[in-house]
CSV table of N, CA, C and O in Angstrom, one decimal:
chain,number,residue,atom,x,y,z
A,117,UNK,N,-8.1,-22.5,21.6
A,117,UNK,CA,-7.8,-22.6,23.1
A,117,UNK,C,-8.9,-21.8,23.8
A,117,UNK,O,-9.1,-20.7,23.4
A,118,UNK,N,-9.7,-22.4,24.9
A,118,UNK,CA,-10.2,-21.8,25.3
A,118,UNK,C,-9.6,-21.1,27.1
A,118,UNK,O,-9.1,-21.9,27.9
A,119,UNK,N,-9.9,-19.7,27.5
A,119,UNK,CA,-9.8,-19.2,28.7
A,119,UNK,C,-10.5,-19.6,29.8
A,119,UNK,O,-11.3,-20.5,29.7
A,120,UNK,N,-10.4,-19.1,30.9
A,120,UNK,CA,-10.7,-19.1,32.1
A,120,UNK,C,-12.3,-18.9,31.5
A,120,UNK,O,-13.3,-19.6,31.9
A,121,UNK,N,-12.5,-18.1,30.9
A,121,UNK,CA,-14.1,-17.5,31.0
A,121,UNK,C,-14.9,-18.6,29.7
A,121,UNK,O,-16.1,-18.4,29.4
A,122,UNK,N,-14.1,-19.6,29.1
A,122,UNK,CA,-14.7,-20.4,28.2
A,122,UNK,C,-15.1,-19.9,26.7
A,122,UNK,O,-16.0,-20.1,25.9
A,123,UNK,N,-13.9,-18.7,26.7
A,123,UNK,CA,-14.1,-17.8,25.1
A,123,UNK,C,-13.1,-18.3,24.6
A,123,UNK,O,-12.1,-18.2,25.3
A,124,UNK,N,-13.0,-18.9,23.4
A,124,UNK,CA,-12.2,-19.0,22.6
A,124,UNK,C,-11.0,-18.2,22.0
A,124,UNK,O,-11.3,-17.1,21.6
A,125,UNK,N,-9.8,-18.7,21.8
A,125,UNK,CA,-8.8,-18.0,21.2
A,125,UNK,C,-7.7,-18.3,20.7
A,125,UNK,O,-7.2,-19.4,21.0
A,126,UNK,N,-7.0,-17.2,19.9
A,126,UNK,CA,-5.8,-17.9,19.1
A,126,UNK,C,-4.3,-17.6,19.9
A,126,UNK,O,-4.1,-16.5,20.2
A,127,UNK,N,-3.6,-18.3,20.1
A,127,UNK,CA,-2.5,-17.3,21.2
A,127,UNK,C,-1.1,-17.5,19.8
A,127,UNK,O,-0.7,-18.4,19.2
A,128,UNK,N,-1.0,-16.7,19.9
A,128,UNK,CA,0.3,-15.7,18.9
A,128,UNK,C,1.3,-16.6,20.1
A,128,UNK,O,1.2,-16.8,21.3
A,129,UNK,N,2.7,-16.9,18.6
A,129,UNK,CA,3.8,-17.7,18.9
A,129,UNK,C,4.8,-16.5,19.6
A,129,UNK,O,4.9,-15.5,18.9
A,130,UNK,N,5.4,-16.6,20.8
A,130,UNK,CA,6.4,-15.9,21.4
A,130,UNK,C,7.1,-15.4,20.5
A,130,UNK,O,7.2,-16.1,19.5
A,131,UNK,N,7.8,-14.2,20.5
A,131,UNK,CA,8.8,-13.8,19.4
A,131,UNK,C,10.1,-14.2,20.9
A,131,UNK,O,9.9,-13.5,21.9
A,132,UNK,N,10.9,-15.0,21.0
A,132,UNK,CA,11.9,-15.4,22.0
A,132,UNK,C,13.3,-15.3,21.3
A,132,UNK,O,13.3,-16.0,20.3
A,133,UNK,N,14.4,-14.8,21.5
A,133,UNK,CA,15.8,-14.6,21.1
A,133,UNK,C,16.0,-16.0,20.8
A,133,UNK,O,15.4,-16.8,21.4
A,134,UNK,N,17.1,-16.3,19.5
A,134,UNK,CA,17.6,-17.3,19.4
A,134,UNK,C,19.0,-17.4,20.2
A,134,UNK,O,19.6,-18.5,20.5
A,135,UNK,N,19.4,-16.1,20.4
A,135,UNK,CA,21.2,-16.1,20.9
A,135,UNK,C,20.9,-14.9,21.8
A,135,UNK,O,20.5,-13.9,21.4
A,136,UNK,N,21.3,-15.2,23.2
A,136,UNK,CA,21.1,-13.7,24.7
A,136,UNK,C,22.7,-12.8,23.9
A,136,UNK,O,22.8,-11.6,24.1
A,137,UNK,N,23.7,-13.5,23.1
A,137,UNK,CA,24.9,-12.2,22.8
A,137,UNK,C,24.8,-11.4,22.3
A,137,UNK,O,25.3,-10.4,22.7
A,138,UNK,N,23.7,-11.3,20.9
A,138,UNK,CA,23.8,-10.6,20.1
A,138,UNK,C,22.4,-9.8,19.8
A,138,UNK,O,22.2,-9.4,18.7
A,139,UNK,N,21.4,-9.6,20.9
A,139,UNK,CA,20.1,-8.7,21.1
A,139,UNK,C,20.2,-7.7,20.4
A,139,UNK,O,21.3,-7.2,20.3
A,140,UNK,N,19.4,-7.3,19.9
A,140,UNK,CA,18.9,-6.0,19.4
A,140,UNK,C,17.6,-5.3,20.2
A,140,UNK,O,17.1,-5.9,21.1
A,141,UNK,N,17.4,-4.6,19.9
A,141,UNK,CA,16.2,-3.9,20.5
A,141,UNK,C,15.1,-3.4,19.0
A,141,UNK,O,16.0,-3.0,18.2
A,142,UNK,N,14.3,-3.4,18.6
A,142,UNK,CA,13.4,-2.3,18.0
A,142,UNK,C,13.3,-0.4,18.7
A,142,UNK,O,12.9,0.3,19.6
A,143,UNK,N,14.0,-0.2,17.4
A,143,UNK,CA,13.8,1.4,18.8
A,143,UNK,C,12.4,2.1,18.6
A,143,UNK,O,12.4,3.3,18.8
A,144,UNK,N,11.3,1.4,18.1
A,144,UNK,CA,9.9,1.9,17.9
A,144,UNK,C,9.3,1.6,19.4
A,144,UNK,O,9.1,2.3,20.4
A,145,UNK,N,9.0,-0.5,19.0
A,145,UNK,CA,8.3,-1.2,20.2
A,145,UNK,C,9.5,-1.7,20.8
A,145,UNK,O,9.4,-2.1,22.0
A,146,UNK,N,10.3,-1.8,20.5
A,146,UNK,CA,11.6,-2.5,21.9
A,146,UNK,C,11.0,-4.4,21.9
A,146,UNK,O,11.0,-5.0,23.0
A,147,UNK,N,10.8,-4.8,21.0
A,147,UNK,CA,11.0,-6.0,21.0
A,147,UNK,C,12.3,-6.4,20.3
A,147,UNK,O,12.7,-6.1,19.1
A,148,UNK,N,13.0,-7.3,21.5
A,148,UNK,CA,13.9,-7.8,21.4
A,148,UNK,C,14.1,-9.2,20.7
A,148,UNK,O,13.5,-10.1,21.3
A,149,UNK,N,15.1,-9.7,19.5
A,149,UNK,CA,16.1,-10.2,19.3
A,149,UNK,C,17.3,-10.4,18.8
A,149,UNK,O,18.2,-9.6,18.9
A,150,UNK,N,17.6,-11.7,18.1
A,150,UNK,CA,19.0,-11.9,18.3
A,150,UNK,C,19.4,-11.4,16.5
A,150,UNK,O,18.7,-11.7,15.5
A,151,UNK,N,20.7,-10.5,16.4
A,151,UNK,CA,21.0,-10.2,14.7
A,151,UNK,C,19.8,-11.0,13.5
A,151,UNK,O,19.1,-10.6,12.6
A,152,UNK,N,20.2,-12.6,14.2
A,152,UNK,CA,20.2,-13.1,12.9
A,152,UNK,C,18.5,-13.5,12.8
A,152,UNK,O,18.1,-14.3,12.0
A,153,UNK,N,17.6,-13.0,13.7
A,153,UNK,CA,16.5,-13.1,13.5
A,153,UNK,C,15.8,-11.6,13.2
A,153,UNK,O,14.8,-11.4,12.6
A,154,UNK,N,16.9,-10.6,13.7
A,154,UNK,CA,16.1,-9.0,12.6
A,154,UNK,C,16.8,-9.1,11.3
A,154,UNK,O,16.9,-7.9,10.9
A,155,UNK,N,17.3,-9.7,10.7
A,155,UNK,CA,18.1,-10.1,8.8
A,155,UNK,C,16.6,-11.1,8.8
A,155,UNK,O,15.8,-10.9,7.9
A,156,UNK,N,16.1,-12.3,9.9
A,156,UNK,CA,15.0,-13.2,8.8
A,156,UNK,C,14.2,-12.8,8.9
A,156,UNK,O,13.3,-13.3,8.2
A,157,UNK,N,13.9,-11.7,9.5
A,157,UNK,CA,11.8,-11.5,9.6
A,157,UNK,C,11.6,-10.0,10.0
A,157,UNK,O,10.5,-9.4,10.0
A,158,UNK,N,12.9,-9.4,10.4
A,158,UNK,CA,12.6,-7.8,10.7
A,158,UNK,C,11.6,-8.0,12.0
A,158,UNK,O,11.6,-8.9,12.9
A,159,UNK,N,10.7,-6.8,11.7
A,159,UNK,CA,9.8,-6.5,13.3
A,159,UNK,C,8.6,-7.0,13.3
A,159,UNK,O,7.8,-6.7,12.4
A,160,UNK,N,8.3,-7.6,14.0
A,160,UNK,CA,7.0,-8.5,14.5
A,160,UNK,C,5.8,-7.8,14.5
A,160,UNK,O,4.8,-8.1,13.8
A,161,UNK,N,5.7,-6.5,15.7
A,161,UNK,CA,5.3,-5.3,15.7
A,161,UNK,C,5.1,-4.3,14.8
A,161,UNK,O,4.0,-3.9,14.7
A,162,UNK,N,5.8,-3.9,14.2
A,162,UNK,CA,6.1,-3.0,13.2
A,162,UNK,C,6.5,-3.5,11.7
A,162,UNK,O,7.1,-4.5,11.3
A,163,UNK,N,6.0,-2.2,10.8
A,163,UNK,CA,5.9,-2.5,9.2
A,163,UNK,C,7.2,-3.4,9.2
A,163,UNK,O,8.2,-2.9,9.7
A,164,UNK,N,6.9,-4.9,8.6
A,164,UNK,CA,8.3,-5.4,7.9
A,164,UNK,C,8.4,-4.8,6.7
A,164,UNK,O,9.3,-5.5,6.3
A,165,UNK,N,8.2,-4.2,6.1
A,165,UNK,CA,8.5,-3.5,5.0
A,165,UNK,C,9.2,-2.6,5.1
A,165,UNK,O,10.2,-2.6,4.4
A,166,UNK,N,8.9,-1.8,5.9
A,166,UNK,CA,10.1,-0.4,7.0
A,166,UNK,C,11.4,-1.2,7.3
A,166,UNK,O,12.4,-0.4,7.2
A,167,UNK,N,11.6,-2.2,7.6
A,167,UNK,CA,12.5,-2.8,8.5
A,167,UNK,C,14.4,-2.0,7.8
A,167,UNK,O,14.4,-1.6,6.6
A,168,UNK,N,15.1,-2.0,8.3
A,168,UNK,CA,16.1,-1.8,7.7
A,168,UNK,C,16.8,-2.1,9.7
A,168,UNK,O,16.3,-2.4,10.8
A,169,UNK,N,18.2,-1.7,9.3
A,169,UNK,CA,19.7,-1.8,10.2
A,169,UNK,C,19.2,-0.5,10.8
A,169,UNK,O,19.1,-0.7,12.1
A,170,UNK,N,19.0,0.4,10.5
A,170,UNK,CA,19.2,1.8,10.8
A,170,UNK,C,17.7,1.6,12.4
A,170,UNK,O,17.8,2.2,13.5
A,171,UNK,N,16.6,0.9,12.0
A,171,UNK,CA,15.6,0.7,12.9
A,171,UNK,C,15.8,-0.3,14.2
A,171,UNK,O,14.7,-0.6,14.7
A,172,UNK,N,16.7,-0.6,14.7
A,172,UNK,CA,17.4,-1.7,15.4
A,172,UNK,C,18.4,-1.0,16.7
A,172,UNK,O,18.9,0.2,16.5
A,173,UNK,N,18.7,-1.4,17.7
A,173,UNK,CA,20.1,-1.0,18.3
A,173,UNK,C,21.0,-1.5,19.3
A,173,UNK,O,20.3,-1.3,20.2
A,174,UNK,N,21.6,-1.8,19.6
A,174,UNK,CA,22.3,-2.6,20.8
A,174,UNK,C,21.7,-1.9,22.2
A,174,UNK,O,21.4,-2.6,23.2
A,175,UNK,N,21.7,-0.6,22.1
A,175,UNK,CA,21.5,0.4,23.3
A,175,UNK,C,20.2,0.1,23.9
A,175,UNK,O,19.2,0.8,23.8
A,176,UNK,N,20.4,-0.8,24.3
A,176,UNK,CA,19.0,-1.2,25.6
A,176,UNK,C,19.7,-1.2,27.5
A,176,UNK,O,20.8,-1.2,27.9
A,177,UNK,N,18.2,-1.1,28.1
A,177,UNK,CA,18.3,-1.9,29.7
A,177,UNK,C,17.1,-2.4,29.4
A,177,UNK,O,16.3,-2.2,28.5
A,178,UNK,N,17.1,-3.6,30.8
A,178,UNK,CA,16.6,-4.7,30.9
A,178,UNK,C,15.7,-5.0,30.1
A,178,UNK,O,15.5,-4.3,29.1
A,179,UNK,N,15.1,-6.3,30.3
A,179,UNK,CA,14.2,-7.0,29.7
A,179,UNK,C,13.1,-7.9,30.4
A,179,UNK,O,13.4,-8.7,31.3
A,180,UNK,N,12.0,-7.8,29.9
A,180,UNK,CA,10.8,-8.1,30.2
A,180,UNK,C,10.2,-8.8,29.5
A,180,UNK,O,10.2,-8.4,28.3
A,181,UNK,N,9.6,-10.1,29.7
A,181,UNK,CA,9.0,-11.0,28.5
A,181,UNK,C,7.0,-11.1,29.1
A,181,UNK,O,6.4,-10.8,30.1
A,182,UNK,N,6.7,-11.6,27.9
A,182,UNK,CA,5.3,-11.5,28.3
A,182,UNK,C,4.4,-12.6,27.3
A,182,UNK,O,4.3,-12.6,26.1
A,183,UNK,N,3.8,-13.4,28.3
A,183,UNK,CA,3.4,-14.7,27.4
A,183,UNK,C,1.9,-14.1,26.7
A,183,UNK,O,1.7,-14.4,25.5
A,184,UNK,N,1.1,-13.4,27.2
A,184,UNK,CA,-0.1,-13.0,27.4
A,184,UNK,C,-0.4,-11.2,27.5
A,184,UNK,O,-1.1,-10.7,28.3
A,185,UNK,N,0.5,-10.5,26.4
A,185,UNK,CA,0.6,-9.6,27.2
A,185,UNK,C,-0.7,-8.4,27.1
A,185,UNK,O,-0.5,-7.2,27.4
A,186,UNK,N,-1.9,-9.0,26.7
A,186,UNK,CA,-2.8,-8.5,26.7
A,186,UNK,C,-3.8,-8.6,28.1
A,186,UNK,O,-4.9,-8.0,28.2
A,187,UNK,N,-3.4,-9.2,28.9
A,187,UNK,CA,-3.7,-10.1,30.0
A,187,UNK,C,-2.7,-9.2,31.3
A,187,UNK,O,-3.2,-9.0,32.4
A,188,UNK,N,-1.5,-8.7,31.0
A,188,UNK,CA,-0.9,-8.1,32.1
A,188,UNK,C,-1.1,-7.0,32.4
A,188,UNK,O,-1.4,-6.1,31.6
A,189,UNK,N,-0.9,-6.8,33.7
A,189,UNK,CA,-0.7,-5.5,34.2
A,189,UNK,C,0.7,-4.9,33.6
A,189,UNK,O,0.8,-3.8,33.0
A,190,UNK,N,1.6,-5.6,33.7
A,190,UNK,CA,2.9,-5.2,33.4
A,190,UNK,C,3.0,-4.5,31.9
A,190,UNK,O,3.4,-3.3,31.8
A,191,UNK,N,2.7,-5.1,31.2
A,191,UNK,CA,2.4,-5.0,29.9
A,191,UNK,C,1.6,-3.5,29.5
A,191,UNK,O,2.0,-2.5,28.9
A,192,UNK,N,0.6,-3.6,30.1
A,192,UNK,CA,-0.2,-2.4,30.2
A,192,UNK,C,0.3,-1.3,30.5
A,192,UNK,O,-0.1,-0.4,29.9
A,193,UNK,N,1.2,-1.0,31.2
A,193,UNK,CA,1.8,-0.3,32.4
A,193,UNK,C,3.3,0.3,31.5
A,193,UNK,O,3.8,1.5,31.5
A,194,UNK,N,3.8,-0.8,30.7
A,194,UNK,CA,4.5,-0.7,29.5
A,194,UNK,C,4.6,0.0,28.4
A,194,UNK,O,5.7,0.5,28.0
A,195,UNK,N,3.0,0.0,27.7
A,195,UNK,CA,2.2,0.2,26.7
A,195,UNK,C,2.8,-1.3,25.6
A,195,UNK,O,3.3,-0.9,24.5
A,196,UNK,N,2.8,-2.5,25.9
A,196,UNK,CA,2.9,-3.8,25.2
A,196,UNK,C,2.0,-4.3,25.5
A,196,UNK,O,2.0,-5.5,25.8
A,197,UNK,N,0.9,-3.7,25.4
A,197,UNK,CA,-0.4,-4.5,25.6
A,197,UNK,C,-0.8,-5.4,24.3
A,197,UNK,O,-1.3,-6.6,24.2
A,198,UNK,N,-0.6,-4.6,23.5
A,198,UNK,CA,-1.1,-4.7,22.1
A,198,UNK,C,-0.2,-5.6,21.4
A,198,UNK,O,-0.6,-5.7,20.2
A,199,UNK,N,0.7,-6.1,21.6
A,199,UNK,CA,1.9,-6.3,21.2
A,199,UNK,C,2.3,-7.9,21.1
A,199,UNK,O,1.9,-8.7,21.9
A,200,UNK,N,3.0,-8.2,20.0
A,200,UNK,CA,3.1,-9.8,20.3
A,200,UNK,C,3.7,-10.1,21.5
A,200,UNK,O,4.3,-9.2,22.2
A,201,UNK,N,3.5,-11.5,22.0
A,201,UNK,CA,4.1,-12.0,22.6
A,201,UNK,C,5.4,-12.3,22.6
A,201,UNK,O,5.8,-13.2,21.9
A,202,UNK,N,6.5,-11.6,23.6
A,202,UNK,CA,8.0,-12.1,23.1
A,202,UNK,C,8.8,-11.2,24.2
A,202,UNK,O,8.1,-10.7,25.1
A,203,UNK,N,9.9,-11.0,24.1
A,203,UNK,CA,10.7,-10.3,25.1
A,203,UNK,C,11.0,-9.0,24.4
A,203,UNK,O,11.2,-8.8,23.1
A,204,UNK,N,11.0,-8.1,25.4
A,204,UNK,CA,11.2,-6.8,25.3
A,204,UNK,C,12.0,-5.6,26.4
A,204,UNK,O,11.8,-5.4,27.6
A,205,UNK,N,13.0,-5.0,25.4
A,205,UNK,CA,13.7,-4.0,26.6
A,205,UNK,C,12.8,-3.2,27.3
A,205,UNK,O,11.7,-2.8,26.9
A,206,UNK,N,13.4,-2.9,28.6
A,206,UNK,CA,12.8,-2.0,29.3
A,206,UNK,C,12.4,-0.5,28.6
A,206,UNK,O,11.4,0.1,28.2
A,207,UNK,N,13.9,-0.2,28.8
A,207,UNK,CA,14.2,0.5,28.1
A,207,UNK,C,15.0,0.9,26.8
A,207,UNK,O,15.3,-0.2,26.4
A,208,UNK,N,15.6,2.0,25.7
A,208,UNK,CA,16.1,1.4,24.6
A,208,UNK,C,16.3,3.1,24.4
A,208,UNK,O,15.4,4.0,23.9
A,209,UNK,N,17.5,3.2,24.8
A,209,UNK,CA,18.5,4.3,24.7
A,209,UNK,C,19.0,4.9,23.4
A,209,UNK,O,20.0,4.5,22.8
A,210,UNK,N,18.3,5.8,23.0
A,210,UNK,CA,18.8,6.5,20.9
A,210,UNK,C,19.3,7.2,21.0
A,210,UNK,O,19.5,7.9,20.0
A,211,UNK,N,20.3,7.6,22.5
A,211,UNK,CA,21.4,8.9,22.1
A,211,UNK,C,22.5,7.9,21.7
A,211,UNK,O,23.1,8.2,20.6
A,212,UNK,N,22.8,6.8,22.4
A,212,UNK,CA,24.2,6.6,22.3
A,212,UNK,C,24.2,5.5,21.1
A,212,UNK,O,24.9,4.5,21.0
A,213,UNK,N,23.5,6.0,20.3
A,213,UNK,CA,23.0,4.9,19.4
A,213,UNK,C,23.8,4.5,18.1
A,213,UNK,O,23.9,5.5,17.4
A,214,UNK,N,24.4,3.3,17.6
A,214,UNK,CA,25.1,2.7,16.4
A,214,UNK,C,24.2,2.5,15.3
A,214,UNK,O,23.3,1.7,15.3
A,215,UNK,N,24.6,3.5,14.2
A,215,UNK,CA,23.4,3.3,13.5
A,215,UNK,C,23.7,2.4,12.2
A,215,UNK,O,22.8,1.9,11.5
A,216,UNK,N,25.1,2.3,11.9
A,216,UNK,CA,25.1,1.4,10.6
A,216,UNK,C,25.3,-0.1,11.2
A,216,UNK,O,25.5,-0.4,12.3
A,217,UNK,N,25.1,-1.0,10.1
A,217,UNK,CA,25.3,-2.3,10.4
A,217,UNK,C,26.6,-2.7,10.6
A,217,UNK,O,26.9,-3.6,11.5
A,218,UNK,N,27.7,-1.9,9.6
A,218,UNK,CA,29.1,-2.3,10.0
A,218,UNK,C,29.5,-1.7,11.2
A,218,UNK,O,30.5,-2.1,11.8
A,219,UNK,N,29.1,-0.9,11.6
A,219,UNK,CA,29.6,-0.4,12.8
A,219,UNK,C,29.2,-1.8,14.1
A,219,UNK,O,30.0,-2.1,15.0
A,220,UNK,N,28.0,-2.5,14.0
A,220,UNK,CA,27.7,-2.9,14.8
A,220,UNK,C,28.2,-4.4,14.9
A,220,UNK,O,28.5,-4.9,16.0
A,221,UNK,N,28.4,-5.3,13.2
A,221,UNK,CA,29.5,-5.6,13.0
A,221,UNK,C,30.8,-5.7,13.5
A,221,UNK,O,31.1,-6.8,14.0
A,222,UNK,N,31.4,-4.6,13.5
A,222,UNK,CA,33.0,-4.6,13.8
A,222,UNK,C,32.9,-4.9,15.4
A,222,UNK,O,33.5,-5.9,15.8
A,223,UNK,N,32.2,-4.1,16.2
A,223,UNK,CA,31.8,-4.4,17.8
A,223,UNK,C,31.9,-5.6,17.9
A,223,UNK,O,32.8,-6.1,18.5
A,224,UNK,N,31.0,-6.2,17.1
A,224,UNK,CA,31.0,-7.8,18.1
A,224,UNK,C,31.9,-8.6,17.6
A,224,UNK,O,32.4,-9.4,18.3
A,225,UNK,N,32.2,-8.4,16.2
A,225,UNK,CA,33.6,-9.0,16.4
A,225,UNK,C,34.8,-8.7,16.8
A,225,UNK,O,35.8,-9.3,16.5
A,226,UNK,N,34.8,-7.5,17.5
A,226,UNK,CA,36.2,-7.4,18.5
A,226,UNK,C,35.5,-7.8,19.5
A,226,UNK,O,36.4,-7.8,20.3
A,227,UNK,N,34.2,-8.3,20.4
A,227,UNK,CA,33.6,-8.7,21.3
A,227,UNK,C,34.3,-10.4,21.9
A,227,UNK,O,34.9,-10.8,22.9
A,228,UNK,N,33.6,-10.9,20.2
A,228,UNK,CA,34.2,-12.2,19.8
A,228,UNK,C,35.5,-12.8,20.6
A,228,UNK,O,35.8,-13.7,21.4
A,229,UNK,N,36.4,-11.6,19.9
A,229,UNK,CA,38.0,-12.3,19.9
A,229,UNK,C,38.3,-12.0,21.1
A,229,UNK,O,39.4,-12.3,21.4
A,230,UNK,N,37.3,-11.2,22.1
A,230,UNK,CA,37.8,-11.3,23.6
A,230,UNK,C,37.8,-12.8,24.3
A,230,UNK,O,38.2,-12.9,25.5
């Protein structure tokens, strides 16, 4: 693909939630998604080899997505410059943090049966 300036390049596939209920956060880079896509591929960003439950959290605010985010100010401003493309918590809160999987587990399914 080429840019505005006629240089060539490759654009990296969005990392985009499959499901808005069940978000996770990365508590490294704060790229967000859904359970069942940190069990298929872990972190986009970060060592998939590292990946475990314990690296993940519910405890986020907002969210910010970024098609290009080497291109934004926002991004920059972030420090997601560097970063795939994909949606990301603003912020991503480690005190009030659920660290095992069953714990986080049992939550959504008393969530569920609400």
């Amino acid at each position: 693909m080429d840019d505005e300036f006629g240089d060539s390049y490759e654009e990296e596939m969005p990392v985009v939630p499959d499901n808005m209920r069940r978000l996770r956060a990365c508590k490294n880079c704060a790229l967000l998604k859904s359970v069942n896509q940190w069990d298929e591929a872990g972190c986009t960003n970060c060592d998939r080899g590292a990946y475990s439950s314990s690296n993940i959290t519910s405890e986020f605010s907002g969210l910010v997505s970024f098609m290009r985010p080497n291109e934004s100010w926002v991004a920059r401003y972030l420090n997601h410059a560097n970063q795939v493309p994909g949606c990301y918590a603003m912020e991503v809160n480690l005190r009030q943090d659920l660290n095992t999987r069953d714990e986080i587990d049992d939550i959504d399914m008393q969530m569920d049966g609400l």
